[in-house]
CSV table of C-alpha atoms in Angstrom, one decimal:
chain,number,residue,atom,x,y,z
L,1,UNK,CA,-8.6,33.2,-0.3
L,2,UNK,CA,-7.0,29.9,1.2
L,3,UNK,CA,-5.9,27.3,-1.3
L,4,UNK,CA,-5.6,23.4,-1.3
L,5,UNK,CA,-1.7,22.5,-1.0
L,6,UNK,CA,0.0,19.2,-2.3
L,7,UNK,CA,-1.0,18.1,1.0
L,8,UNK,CA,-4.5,17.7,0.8
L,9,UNK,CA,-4.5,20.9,3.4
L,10,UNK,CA,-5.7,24.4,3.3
L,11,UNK,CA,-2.6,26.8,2.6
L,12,UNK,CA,-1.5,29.7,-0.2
L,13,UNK,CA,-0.1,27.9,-3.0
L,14,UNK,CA,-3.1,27.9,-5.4
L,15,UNK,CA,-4.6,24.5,-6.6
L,16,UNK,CA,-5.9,25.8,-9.8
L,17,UNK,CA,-2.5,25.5,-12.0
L,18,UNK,CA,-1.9,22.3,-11.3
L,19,UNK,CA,-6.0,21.3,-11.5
L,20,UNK,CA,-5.9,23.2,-14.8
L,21,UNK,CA,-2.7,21.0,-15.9
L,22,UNK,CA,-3.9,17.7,-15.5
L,23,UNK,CA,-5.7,15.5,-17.8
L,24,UNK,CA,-7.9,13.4,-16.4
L,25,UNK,CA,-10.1,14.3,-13.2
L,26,UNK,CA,-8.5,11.5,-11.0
L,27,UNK,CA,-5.2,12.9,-11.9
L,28,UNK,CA,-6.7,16.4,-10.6
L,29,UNK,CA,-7.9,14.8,-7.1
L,30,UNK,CA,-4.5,13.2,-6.8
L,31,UNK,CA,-2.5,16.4,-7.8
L,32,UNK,CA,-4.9,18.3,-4.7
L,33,UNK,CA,-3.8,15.9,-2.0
L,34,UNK,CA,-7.2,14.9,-0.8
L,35,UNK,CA,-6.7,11.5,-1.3
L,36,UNK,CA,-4.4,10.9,1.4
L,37,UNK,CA,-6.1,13.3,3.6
L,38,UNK,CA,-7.5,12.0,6.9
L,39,UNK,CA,-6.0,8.6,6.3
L,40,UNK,CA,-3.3,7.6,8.9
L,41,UNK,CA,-0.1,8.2,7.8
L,42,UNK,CA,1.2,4.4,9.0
L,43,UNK,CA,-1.6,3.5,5.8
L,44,UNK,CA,0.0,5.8,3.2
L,45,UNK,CA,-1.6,8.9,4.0
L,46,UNK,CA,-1.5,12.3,5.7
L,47,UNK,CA,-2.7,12.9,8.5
L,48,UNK,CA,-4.9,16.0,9.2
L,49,UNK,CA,-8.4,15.5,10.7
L,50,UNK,CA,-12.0,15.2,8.8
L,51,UNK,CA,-12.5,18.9,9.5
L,52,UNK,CA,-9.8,19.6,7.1
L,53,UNK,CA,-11.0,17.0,4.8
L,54,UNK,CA,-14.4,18.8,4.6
L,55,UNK,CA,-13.1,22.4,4.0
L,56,UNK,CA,-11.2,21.6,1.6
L,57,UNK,CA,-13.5,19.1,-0.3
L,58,UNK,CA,-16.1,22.4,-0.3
L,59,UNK,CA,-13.5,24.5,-1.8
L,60,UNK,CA,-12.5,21.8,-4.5
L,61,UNK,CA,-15.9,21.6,-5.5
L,62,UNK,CA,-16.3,25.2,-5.9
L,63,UNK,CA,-13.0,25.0,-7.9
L,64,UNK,CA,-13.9,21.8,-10.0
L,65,UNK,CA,-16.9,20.2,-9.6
L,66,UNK,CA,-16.1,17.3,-12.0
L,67,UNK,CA,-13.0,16.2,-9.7
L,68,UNK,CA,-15.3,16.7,-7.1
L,69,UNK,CA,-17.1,14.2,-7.7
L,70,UNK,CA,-14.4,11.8,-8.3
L,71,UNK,CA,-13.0,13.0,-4.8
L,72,UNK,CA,-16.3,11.5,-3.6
L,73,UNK,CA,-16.1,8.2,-5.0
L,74,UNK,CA,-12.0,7.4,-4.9
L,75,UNK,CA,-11.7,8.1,-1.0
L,76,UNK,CA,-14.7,6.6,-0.2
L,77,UNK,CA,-13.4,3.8,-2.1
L,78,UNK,CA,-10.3,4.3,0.1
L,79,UNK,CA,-11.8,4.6,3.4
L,80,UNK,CA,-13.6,1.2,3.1
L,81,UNK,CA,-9.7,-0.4,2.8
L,82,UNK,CA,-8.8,1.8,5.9
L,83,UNK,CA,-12.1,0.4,7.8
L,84,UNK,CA,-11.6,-3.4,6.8
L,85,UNK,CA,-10.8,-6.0,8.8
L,86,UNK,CA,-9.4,-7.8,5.2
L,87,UNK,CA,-5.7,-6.8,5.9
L,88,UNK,CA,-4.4,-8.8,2.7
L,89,UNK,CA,-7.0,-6.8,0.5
L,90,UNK,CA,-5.8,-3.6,2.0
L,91,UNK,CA,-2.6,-3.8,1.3
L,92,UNK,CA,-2.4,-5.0,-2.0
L,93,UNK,CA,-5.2,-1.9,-3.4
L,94,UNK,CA,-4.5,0.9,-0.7
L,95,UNK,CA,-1.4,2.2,-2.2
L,96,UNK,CA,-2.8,1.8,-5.5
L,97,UNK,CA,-6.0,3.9,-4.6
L,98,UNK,CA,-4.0,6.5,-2.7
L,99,UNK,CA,-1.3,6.9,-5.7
L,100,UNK,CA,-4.3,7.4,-8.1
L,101,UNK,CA,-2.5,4.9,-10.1
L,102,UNK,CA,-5.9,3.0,-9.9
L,103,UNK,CA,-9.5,4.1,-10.0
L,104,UNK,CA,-11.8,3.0,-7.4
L,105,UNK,CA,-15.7,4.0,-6.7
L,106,UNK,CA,-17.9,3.5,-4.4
L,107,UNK,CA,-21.7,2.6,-5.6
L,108,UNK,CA,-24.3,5.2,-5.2
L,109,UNK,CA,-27.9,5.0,-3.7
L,110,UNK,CA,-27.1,2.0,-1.4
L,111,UNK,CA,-28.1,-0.2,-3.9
L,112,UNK,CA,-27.2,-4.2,-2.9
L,113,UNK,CA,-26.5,-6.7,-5.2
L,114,UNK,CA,-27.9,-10.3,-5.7
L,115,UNK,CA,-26.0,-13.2,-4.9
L,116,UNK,CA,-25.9,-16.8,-6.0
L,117,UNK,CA,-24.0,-19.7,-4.3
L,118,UNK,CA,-22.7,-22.0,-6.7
L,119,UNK,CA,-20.6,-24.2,-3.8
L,120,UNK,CA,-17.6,-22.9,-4.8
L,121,UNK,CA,-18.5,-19.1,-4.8
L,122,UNK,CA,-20.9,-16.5,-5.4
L,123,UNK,CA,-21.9,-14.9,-8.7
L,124,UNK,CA,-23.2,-11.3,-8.7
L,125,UNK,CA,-26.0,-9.7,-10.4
L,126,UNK,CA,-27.4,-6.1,-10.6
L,127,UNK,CA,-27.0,-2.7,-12.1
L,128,UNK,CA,-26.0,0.6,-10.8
L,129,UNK,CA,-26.6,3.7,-11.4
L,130,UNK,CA,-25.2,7.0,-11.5
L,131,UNK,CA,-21.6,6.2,-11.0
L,132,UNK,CA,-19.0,8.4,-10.7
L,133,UNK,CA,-15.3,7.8,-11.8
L,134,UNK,CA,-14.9,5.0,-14.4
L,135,UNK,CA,-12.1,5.4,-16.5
L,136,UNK,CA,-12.0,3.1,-19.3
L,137,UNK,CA,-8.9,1.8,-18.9
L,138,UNK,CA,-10.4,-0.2,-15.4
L,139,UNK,CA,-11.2,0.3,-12.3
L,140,UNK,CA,-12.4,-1.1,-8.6
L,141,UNK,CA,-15.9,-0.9,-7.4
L,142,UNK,CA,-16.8,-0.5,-3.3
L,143,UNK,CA,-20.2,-2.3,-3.5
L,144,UNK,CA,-22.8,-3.8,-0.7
L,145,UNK,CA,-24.5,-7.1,-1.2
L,146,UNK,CA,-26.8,-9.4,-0.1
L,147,UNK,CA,-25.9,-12.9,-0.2
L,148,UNK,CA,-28.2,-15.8,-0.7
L,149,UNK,CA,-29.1,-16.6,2.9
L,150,UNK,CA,-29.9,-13.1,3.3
L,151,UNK,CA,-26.8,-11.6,4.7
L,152,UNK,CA,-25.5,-8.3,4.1
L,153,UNK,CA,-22.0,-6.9,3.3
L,154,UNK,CA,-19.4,-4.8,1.1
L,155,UNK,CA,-17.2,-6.3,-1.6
L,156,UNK,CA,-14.4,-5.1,-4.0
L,157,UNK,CA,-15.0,-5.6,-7.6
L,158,UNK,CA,-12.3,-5.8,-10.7
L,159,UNK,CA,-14.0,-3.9,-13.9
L,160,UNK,CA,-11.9,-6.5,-15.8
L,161,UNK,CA,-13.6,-9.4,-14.1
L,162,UNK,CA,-16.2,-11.4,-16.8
L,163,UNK,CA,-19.7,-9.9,-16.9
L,164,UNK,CA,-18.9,-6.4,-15.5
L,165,UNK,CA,-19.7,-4.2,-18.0
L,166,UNK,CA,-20.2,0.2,-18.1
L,167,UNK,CA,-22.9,1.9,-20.0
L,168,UNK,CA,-22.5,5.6,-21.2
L,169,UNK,CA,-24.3,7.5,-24.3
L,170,UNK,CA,-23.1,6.7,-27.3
L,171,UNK,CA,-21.4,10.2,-27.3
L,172,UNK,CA,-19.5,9.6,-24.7
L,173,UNK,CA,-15.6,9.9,-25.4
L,174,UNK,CA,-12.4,8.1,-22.9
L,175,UNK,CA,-11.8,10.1,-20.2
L,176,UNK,CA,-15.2,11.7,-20.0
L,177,UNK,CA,-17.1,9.3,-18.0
L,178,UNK,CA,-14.9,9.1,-15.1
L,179,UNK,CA,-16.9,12.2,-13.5
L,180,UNK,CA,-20.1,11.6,-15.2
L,181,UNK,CA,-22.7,9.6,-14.1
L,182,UNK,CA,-22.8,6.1,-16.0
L,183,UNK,CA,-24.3,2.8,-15.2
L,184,UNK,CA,-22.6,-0.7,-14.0
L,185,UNK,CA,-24.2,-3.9,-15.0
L,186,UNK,CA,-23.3,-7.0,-13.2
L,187,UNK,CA,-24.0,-10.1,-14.6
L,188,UNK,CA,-23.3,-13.1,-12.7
L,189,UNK,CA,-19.7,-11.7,-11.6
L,190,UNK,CA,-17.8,-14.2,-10.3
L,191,UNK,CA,-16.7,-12.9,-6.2
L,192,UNK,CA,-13.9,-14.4,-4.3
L,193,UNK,CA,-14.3,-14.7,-0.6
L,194,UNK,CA,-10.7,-12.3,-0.6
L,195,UNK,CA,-12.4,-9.7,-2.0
L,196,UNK,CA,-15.1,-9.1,1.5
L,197,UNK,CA,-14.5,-6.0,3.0
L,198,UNK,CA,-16.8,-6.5,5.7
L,199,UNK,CA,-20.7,-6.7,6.7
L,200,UNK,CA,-23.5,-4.3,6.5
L,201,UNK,CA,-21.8,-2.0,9.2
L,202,UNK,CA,-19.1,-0.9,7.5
L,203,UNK,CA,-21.3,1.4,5.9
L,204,UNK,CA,-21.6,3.1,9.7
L,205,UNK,CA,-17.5,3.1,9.5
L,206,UNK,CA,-17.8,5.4,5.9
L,207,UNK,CA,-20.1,7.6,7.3
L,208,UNK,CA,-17.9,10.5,9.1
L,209,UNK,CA,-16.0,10.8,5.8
L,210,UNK,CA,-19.0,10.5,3.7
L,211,UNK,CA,-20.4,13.6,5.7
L,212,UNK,CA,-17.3,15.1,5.4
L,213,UNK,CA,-17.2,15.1,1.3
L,214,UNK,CA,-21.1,16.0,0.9
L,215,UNK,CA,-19.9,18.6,-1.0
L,216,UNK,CA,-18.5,16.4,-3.3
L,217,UNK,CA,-21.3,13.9,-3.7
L,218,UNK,CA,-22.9,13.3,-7.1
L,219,UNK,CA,-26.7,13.8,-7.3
L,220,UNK,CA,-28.4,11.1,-5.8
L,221,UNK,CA,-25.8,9.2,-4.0
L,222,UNK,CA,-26.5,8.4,-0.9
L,223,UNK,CA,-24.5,5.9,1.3
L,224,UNK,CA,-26.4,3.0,2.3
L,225,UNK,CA,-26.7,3.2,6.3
């Protein structure tokens, strides 16, 4: 049977050792090369086509279903850098995301958050569910949101930033929740205007790679088109 290589590509060297090695299930994604799949190689990645990206996402979750879903949410989480017009914002997280060496998700279920103008920027309220990969040591969050005056976009969040806060069961131990489903709650976040990645559309720009990792996606998580 054909096996993921260290590119991210269908091959023989078996993905399983090196899955099986690994602590963490972002450190599994990054050791299968999916990450840098499909993005262009002047942005850090690959190459290869979304064809390749969807075969082998199908095998990986046949494989490991919990780096599956982490697949899901760190190159979607990627993708929206790729897709943004925000060049600055790109190229300080991109590398970071593609390395592994940070954690990024995308929120499930399309679900916006508020907004309030204070004159000086907005503050963000909301929860969501059912997110996948939050390590506790921090992470990045792909989110849409509707601002005051009723106008939709995507922003990238800091866990670390004041009133962003995870919710697991109390049995929940480090490590575990990055491929379980936990909740976010927002409470007036502070945003900076260098953190937009772009309007309402950009969830149209996600979608070919979203279709390609449906394999991958955790229950209920639907991109918001």
């Amino acid at each position: 049977m054909a096996m993921l290589t260290d590119t991210g590509l269908l091959g023989t060297a078996p993905v399983v050792n090196a899955l099986q090695a690994s602590r963490s299930p972002l450190q599994r994604v990054v050791d299968s090369g999916l990450l840098r799949c499909a993005v262009p190689r002047d942005l850090g990645g690959n190459g290869g086509g979304l064809d390749d990206l969807a075969h082998a996402a199908g095998l990986l979750q046949r494989q490991d279903p919990a780096a599956a879903a982490v697949l899901w949410a760190q190159r979607l989480a990627i993708e929206a850098l790729v897709q943004t017009f925000n060049v600055g914002l790109r190229e300080l997280w991109l590398p970071e995301f593609l390395m592994g060496s940070r954690a990024a998700t995308l929120a499930p279920g399309g679900r916006e958050l508020s907004a309030e103008d204070t004159g000086r920027g907005w503050l963000l309220s909301g929860r969501l569910h059912g997110v996948p990969n939050l390590p506790w040591e921090g992470f990045s969050l792909v989110a849409p949101v509707r601002l005051g005056d009723g106008n939709a976009g995507w922003v990238l969040l800091r866990s670390e930033e004041d009133g962003l806060s995870v919710h697991a069961t109390p049995e929940t131990h480090p490590h575990e929740h990055e491929s379980t489903q936990v909740s976010i709650h927002l409470n007036r976040v502070f945003f900076r205007e260098d953190e937009w990645l772009g309007e309402h559309d950009l969830a149209t720009l996600l979608s070919p790679v979203a279709e390609a990792l449906a394999p991958c996606r955790p229950s209920a998580a639907v991109l918001n088109t």
